[in-house]
Structure formats: C-alpha cells, structure tokens
Coordinates of C-alpha atoms in Angstrom, one line a residue:
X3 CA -12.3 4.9 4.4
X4 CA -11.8 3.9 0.5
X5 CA -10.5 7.1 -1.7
X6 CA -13.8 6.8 -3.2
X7 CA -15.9 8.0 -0.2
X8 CA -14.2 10.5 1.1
X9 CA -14.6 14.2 -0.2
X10 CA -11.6 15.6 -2.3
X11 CA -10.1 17.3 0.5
X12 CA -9.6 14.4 2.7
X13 CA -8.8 12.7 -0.3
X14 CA -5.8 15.0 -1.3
X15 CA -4.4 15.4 2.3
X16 CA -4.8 11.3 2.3
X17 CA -2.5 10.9 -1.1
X18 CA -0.2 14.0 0.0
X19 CA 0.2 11.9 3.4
X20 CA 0.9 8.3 1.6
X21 CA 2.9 8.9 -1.6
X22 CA 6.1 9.7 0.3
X23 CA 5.4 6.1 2.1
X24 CA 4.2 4.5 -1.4
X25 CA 7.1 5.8 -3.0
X26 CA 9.9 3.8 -0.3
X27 CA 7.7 0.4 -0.4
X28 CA 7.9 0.9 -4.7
X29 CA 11.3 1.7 -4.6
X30 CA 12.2 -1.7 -2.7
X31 CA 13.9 -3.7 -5.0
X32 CA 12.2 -7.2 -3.5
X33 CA 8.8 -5.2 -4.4
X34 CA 9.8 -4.7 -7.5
X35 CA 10.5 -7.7 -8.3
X36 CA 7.4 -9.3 -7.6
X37 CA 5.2 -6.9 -8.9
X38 CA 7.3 -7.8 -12.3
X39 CA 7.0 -11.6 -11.8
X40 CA 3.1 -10.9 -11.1
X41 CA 2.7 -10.0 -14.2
X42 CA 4.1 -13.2 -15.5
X43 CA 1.9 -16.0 -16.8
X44 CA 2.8 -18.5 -14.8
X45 CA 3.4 -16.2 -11.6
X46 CA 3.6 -18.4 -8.7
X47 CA 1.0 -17.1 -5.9
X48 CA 3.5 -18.3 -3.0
X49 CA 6.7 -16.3 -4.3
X50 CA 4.8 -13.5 -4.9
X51 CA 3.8 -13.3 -0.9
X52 CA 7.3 -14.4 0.3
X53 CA 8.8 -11.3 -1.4
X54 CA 5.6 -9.2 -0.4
X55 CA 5.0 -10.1 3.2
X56 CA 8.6 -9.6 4.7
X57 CA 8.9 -6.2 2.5
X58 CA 5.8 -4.8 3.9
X59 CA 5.6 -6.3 7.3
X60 CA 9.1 -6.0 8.0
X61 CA 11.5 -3.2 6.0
X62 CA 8.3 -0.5 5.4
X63 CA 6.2 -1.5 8.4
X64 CA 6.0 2.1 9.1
X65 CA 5.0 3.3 5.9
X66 CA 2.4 0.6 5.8
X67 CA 1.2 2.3 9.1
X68 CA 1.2 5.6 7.4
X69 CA -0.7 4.2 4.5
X70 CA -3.0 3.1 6.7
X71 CA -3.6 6.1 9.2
X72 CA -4.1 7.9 6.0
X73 CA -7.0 6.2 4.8
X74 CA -8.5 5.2 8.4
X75 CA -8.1 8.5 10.4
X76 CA -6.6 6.1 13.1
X77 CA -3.0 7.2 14.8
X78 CA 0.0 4.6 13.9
X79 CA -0.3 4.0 17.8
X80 CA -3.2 3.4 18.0
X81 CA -3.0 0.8 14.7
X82 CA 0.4 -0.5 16.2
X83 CA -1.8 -1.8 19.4
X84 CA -4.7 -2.7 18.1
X85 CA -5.5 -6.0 17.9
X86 CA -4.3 -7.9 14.6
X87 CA -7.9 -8.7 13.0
X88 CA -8.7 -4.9 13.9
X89 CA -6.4 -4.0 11.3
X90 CA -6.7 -6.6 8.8
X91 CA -10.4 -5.4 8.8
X92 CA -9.1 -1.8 8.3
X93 CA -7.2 -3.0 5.4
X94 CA -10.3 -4.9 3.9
X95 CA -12.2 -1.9 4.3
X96 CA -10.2 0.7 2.8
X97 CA -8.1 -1.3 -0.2
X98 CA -10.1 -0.2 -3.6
X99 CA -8.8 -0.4 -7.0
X100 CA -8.6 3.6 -6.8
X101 CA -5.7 3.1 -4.2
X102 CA -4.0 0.9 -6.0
X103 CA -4.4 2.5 -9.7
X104 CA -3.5 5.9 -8.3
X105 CA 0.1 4.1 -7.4
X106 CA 0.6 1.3 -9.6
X107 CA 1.7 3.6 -12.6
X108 CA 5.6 4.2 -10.6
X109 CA 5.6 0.3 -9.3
X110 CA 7.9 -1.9 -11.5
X111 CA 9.1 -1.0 -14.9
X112 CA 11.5 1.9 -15.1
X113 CA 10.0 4.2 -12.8
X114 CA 7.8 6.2 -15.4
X115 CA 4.5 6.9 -15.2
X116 CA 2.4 5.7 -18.4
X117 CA 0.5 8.4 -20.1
X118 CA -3.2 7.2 -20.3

C-alpha cells in the first residue's frame, strides 16, 4: 500500500518500522555513492544499478524485506517465498514519490537533513 493511502496510523507505525532499515541501506557507502553520481549529468544508468542492485539485493536484503513488509502488511517469510514477480509487483505497487521524499533528505551529502 503507497504512504498515500493508508491512514496516518498505519502510516506512522509503517515509517517507525522502516527508518531503522532506511537508515542502514543510506548509510552504505556503495549507496552513497551512487545516489551522488545520480545526480551527475552525465550519470551513467548501468553504474548506477551495479552499485544499487548488489547493495540492496545482497548486504540489506533484510532491510529491503522490512521496507517491504512495512508497506505491504505481508510477513518477510512470506515475501522471502513468494514468487519473484509477486514481489516485484509489491514493489510497483507501493513505491511513490512520498516514500522516497520522506527518506531522500539523509541519503548522500553529509548526512543532514535540508530545511524546506
């Protein structure tokens, strides 16, 4: 379910249950890195994924579970052994710009938030 739909309680026990998981994959100096390069004119799509991909799908695969039982209701075992297009569906469905805008402030940069 995007942030959007949901009413502000599940919506505040959705962030309160993701930041701690946000926080680790931001942290991850490989994320970093090509959130910074993304930013870049001439940011090369491919580099961008080869950094991305492995630090998601491999080092925070577990937060990426948590991110995602968050916002789907769904158990990390039960997302673990679902099939593969199952959960790239799930994803579809609940990525949103309010997701990503809620975090993006702490990705990159120094680590502060900009005042807006």
């Amino acid at each position: 379910m995007k942030l959007a739909e949901m009413n502000t309680e599940q919506m505040a026990k959705a962030l309160c249950e993701m930041a701690p998981a946000v926080g680790r994959i931001m942290d991850d100096e490989d994320v970093k890195t090509a959130l910074d390069d993304g930013k870049k004119e001439n940011a090369a799509l491919s580099q961008l994924i080869g950094k991305i991909i492995p630090a998601l799908l491999d080092r925070h695969f577990d937060d990426v579970l948590t991110v995602l039982s968050a916002l789907t209701g769904k158990s990390k075992a039960v997302i673990r052994k679902q099939k593969g297009g199952d959960t790239i569906k799930d994803v579809m469905d609940c990525l949103d710009t309010d997701v990503i805008d809620f975090f993006m402030p702490s990705a990159g940069g120094d680590g502060k938030a900009s005042a807006q």
